Coordinates of N, CA, C and O in Angstrom, one line a residue:
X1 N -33.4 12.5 21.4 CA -32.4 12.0 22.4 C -31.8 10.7 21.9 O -30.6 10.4 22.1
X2 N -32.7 9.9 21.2 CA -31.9 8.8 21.0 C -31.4 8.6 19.9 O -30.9 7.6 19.7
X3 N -31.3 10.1 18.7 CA -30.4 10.4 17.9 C -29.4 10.8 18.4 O -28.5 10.3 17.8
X4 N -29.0 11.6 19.4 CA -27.9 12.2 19.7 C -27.1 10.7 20.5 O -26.1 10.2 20.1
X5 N -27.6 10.2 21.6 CA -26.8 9.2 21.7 C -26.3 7.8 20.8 O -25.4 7.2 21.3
X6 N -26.8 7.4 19.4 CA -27.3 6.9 18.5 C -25.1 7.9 17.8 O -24.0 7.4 17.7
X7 N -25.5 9.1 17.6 CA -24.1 9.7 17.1 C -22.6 9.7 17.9 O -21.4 9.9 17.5
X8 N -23.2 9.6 19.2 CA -22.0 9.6 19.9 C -22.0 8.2 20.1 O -21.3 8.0 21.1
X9 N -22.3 7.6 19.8 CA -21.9 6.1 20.3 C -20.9 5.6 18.6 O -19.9 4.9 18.6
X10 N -21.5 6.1 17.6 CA -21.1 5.8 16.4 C -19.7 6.5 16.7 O -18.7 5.7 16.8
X11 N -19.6 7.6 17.0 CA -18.3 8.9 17.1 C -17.3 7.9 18.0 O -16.4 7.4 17.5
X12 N -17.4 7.8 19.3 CA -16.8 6.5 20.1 C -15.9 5.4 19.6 O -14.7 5.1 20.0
X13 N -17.1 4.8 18.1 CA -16.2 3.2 18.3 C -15.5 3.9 16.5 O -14.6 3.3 15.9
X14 N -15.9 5.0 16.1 CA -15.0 5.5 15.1 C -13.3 6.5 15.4 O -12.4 6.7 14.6
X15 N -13.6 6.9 16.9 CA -12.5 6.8 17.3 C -11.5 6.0 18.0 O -10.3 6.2 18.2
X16 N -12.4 5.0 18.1 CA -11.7 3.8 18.9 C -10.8 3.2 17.7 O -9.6 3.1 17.6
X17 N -12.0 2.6 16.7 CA -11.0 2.5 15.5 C -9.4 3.3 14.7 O -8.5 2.7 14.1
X18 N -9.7 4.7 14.9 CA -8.7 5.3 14.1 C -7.7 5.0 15.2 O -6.5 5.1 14.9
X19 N -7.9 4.7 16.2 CA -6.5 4.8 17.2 C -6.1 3.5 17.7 O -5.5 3.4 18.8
X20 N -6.5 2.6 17.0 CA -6.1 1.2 16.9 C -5.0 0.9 16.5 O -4.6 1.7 15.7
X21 N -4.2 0.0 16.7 CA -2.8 0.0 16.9 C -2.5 -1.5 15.9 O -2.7 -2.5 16.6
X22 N -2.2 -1.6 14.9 CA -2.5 -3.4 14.1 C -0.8 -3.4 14.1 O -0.1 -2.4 14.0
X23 N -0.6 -4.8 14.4 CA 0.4 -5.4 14.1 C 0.5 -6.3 12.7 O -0.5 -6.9 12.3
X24 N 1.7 -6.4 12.1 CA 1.7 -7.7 11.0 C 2.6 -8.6 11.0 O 3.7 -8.1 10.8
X25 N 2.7 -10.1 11.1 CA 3.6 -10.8 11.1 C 3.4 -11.3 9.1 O 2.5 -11.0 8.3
X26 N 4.3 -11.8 8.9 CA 4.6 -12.4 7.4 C 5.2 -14.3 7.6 O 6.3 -14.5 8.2
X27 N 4.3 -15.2 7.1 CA 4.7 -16.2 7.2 C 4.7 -16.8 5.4 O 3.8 -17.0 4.7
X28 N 6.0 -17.0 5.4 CA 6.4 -17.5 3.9 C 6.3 -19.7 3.8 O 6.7 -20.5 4.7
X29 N 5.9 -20.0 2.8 CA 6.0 -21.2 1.9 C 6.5 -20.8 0.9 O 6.2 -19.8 0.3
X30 N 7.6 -21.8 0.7 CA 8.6 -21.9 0.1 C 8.5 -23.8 -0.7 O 9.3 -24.7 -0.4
X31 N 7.9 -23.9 -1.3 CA 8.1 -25.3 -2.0 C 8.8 -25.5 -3.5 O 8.9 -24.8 -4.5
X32 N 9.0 -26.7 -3.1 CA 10.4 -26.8 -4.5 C 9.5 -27.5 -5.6 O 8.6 -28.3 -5.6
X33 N 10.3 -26.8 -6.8 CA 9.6 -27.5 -8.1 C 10.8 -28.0 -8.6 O 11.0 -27.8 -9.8
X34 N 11.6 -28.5 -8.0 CA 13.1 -29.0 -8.7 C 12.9 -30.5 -9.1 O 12.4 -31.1 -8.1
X35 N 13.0 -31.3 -10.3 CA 12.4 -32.6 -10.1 C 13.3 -33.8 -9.5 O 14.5 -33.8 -9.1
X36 N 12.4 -34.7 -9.5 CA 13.2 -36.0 -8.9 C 13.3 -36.1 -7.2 O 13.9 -36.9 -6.5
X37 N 12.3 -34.8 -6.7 CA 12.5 -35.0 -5.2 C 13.9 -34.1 -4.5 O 14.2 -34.0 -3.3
X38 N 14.4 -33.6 -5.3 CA 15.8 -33.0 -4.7 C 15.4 -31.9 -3.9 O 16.2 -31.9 -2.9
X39 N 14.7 -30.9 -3.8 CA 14.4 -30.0 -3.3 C 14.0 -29.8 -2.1 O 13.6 -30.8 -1.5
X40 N 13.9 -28.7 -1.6 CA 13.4 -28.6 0.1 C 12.2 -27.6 0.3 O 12.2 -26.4 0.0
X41 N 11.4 -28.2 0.9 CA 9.9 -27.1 0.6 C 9.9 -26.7 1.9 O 10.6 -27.5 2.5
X42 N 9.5 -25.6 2.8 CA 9.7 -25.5 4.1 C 8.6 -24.5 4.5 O 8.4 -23.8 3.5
X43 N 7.7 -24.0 5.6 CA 7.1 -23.0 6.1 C 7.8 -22.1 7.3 O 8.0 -22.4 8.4
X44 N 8.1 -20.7 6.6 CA 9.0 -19.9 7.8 C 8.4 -18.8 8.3 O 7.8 -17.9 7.8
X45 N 8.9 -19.1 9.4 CA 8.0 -18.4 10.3 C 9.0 -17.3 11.3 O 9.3 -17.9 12.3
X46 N 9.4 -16.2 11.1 CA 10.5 -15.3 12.1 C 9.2 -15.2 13.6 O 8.1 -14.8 13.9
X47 N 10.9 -15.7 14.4 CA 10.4 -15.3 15.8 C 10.9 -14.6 16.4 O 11.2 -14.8 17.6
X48 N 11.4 -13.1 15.6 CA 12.2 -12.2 16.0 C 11.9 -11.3 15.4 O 11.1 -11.6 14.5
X49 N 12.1 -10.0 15.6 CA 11.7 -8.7 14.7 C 12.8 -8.0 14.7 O 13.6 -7.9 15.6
X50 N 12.8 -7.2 13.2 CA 13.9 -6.4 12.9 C 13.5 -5.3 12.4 O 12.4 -5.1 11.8
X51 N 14.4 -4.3 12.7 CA 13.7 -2.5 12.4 C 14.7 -2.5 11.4 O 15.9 -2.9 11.5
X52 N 13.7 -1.9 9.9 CA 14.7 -2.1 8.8 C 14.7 -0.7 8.4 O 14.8 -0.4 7.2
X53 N 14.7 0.2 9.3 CA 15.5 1.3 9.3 C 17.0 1.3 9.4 O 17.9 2.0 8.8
X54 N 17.1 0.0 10.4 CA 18.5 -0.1 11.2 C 19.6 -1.0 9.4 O 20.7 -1.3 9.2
X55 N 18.6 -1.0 8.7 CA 19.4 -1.7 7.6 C 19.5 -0.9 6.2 O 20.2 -1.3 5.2
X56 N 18.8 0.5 6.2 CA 18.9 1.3 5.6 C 19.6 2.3 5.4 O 19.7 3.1 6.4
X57 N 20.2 2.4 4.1 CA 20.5 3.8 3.3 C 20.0 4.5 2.5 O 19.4 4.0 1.6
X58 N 20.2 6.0 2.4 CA 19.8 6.8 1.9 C 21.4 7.2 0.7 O 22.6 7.2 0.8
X59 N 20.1 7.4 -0.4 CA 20.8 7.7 -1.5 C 21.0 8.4 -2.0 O 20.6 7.9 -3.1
X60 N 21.6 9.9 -2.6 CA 20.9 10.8 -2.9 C 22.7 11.1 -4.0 O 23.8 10.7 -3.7
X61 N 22.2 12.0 -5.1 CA 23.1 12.2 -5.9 C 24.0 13.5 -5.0 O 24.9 13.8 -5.8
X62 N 24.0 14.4 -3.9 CA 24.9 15.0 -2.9 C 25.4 14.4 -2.0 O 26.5 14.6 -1.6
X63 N 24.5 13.3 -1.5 CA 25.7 12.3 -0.4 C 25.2 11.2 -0.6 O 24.1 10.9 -0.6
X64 N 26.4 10.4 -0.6 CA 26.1 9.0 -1.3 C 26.7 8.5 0.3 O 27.9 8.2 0.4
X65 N 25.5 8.3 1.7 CA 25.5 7.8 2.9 C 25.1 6.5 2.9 O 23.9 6.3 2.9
X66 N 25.9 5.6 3.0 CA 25.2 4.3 3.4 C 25.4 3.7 4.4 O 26.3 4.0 5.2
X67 N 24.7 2.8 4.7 CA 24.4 2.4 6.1 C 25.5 1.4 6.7 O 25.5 0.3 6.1
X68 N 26.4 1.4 7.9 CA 27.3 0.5 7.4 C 27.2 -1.2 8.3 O 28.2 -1.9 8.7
X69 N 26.0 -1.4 8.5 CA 25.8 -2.5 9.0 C 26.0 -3.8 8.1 O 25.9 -3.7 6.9
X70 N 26.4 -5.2 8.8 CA 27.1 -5.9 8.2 C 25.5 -6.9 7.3 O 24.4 -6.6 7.4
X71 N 26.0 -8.1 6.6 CA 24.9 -8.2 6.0 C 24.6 -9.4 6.8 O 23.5 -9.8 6.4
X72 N 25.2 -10.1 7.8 CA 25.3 -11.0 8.8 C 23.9 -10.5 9.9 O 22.9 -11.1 10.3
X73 N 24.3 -9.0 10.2 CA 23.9 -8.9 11.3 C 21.8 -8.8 11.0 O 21.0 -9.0 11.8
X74 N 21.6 -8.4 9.6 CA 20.1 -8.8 9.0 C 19.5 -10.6 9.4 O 18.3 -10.8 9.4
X75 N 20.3 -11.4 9.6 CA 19.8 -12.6 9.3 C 19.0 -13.0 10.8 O 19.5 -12.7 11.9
X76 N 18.3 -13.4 10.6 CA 17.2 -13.6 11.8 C 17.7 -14.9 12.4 O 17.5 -15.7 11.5
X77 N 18.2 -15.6 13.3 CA 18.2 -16.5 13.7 C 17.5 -17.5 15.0 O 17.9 -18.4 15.7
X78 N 16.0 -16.8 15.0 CA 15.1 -17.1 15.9 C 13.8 -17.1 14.7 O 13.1 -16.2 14.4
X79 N 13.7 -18.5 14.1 CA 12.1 -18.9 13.5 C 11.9 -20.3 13.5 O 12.7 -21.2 14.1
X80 N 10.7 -20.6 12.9 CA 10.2 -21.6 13.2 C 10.1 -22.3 11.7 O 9.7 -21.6 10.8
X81 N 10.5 -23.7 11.3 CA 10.5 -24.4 9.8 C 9.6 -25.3 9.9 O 9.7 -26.1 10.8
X82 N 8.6 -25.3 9.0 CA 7.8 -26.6 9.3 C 8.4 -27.0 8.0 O 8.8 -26.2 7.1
X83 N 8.5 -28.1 7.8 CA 8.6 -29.3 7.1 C 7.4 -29.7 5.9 O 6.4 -30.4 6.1
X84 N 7.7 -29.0 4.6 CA 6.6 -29.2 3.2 C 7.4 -30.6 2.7 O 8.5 -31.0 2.9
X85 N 6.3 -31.0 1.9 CA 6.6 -32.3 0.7 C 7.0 -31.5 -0.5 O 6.3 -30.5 -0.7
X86 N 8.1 -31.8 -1.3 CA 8.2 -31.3 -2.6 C 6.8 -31.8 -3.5 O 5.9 -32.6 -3.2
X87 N 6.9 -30.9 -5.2 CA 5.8 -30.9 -5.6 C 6.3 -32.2 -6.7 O 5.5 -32.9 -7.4
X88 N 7.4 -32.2 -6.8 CA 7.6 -33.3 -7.8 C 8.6 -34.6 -7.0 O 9.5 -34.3 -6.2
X89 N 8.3 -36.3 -7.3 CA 9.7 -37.0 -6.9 C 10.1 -37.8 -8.5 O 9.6 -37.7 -9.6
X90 N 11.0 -38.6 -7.9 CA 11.1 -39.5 -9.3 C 10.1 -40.0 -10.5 O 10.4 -40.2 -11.7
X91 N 8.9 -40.1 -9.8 CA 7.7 -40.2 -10.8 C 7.1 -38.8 -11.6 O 6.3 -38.7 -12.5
X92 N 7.7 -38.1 -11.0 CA 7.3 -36.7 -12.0 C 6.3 -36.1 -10.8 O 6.6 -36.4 -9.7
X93 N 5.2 -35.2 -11.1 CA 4.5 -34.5 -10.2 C 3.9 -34.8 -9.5 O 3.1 -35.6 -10.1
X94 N 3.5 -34.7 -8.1 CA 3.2 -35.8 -7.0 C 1.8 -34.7 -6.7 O 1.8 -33.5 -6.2
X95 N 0.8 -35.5 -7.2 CA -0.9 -34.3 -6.6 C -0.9 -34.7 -4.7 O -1.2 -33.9 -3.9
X96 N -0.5 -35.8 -4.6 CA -0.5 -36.2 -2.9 C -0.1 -35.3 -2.5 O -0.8 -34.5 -1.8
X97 N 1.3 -35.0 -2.7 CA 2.5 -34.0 -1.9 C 1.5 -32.5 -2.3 O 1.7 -31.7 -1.4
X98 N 0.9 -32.2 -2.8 CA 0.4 -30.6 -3.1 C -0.9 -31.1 -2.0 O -0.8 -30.4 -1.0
X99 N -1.7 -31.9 -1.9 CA -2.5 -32.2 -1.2 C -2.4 -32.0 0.5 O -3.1 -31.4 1.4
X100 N -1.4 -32.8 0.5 CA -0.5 -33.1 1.7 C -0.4 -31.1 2.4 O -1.0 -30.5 3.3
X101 N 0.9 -30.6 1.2 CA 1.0 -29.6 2.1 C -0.1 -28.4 2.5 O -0.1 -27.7 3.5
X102 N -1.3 -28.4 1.2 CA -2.4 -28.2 1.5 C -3.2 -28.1 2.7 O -3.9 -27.1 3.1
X103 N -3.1 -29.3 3.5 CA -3.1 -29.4 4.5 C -2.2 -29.1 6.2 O -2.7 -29.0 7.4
X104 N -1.2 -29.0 5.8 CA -0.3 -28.4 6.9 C -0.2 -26.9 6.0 O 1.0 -27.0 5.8
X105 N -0.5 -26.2 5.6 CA -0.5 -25.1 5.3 C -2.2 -24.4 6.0 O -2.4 -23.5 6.8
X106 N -2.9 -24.9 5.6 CA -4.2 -24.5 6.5 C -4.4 -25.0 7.8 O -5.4 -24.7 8.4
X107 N -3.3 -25.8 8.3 CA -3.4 -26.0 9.7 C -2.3 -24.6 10.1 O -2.8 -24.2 11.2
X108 N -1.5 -24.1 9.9 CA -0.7 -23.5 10.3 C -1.9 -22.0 10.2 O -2.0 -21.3 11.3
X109 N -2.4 -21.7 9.3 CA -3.5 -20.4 8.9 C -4.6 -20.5 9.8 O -5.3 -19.5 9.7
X110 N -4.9 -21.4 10.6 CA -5.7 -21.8 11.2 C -5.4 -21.6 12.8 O -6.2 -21.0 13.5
X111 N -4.3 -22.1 13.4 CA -3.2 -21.5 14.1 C -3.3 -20.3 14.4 O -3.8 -19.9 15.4
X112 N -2.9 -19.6 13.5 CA -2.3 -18.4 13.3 C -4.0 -17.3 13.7 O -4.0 -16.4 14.5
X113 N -5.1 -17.8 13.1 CA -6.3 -17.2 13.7 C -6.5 -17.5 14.9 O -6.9 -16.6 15.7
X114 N -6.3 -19.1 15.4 CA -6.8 -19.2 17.0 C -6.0 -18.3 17.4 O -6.6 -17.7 18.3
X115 N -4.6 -17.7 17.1 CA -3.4 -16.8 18.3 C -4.3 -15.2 17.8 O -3.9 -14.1 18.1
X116 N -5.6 -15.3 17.0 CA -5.7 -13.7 17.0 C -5.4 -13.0 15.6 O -5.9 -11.9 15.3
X117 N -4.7 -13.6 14.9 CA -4.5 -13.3 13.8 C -5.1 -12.8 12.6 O -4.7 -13.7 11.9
X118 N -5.7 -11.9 11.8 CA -6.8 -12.4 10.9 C -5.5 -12.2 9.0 O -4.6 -11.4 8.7
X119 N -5.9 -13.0 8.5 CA -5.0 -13.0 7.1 C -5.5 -12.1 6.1 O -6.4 -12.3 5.4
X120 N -4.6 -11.1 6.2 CA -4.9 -9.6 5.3 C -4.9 -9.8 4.1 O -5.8 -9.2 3.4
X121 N -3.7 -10.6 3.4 CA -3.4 -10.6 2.5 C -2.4 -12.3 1.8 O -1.7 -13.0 2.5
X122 N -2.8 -12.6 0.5 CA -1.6 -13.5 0.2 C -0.9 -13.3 -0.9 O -1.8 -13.1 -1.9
X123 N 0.3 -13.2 -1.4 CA 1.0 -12.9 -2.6 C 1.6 -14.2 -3.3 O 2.1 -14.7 -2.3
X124 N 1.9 -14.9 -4.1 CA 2.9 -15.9 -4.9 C 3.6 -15.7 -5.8 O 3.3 -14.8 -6.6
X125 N 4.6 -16.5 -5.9 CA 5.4 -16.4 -7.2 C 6.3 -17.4 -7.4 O 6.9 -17.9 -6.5
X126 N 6.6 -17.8 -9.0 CA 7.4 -18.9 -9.1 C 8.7 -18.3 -9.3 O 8.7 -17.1 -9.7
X127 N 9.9 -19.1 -9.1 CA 11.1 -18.6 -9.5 C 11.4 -20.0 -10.3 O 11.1 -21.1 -9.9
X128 N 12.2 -19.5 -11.6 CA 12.6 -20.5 -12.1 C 14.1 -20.2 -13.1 O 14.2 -19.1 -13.6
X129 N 14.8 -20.8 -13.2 CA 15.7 -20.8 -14.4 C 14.8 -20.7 -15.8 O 14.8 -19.5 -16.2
X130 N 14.3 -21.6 -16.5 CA 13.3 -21.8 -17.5 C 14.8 -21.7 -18.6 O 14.7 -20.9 -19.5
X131 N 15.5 -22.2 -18.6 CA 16.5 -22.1 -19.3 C 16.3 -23.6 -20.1 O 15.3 -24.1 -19.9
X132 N 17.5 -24.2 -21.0 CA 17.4 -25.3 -21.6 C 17.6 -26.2 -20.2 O 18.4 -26.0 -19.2
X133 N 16.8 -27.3 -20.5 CA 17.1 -28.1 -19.1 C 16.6 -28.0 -17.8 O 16.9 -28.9 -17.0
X134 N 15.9 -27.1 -17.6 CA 15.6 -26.5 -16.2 C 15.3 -27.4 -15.0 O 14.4 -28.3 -14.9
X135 N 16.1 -27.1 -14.2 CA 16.2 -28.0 -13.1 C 16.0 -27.5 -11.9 O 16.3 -28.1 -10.9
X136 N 15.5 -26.1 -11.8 CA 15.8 -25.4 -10.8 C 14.3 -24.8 -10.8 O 13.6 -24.6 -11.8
X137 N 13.8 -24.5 -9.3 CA 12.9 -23.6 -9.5 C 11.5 -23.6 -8.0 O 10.8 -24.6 -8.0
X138 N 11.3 -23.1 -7.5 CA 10.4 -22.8 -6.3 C 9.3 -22.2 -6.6 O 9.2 -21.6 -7.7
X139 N 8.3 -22.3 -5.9 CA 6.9 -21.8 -5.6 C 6.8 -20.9 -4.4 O 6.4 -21.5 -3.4
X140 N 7.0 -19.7 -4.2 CA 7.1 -19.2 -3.0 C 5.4 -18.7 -2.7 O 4.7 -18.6 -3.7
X141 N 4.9 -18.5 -1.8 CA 3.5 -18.0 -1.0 C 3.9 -17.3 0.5 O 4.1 -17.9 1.5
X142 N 3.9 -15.7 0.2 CA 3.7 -15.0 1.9 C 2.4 -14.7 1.8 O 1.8 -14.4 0.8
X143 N 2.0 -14.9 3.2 CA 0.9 -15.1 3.8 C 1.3 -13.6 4.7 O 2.3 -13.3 5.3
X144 N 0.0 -12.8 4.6 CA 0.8 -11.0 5.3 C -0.7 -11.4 6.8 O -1.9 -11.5 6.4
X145 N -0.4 -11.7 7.9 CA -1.3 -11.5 8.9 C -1.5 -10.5 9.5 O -0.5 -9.8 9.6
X146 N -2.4 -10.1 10.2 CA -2.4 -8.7 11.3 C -3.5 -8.9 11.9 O -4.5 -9.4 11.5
X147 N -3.3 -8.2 13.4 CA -4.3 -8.2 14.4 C -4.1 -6.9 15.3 O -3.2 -6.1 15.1
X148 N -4.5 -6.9 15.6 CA -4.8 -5.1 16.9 C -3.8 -5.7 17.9 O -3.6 -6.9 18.1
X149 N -3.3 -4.6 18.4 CA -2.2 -4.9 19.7 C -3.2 -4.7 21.1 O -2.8 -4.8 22.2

């Protein structure tokens, strides 16, 4: 008896799970590696959602259908910017300023768990010119979150 209820109780919370419903928000850091301080580091956060079907075409070598929405009408104009320290100023590379955003970066992840959140995933990458001279160039970090609806 207390095998059989012992399986239906397991069977329950294994269907409870498959029919769980997760949402994902994406919050990007974006900090500048431009030197001398010129750059703009920022944490963005969309308070809006977009169905990117509504922004898709299909391609196909018999019908060449594309979608004809404008490229205006993609841009989200409902988020939130927190304010990063660039990674370099006039003295060259600043360990404070990485320290600094270090910390409003785990206050924001932190955040984001008290609202329910749990953080699935994180990806980086640098963009740079790397050309002669290079003066250009970012550190980007999305942060992929999700929680059950």
């Amino acid at each position: 008896m207390k095998k059989l209820i012992l399986i239906i109780a397991i069977a329950v919370f294994s269907l409870a799970e498959v029919n769980a419903q997760v949402e994902y928000k994406v919050i990007t850091s974006v900090e500048s590696i431009v030197p001398n301080g010129l750059g703009r580091s920022r944490i963005i956060s969309a308070n809006e959602s977009k169905d990117y079907k509504e922004y898709t075409s299909t391609q196909t070598a018999e019908d060449n259908t594309r979608n004809k929405s404008k490229r205006g009408e993609i841009r989200v104009k409902g988020f939130d910017e927190t304010k990063l320290l660039n990674f370099y100023n006039i003295g060259g590379i600043r360990f404070q300023n990485i320290a600094a955003n270090d910390a409003i970066i785990t206050s924001k992840i932190n955040t984001m768990i008290e609202e329910g959140w749990e953080l699935a995933f994180v990806t980086s990458a640098v963009e740079s010119e790397a050309g002669k001279g290079d003066g250009k160039g970012i550190f980007i970090t999305r942060y992929i979150f999700k929680r059950s609806k």
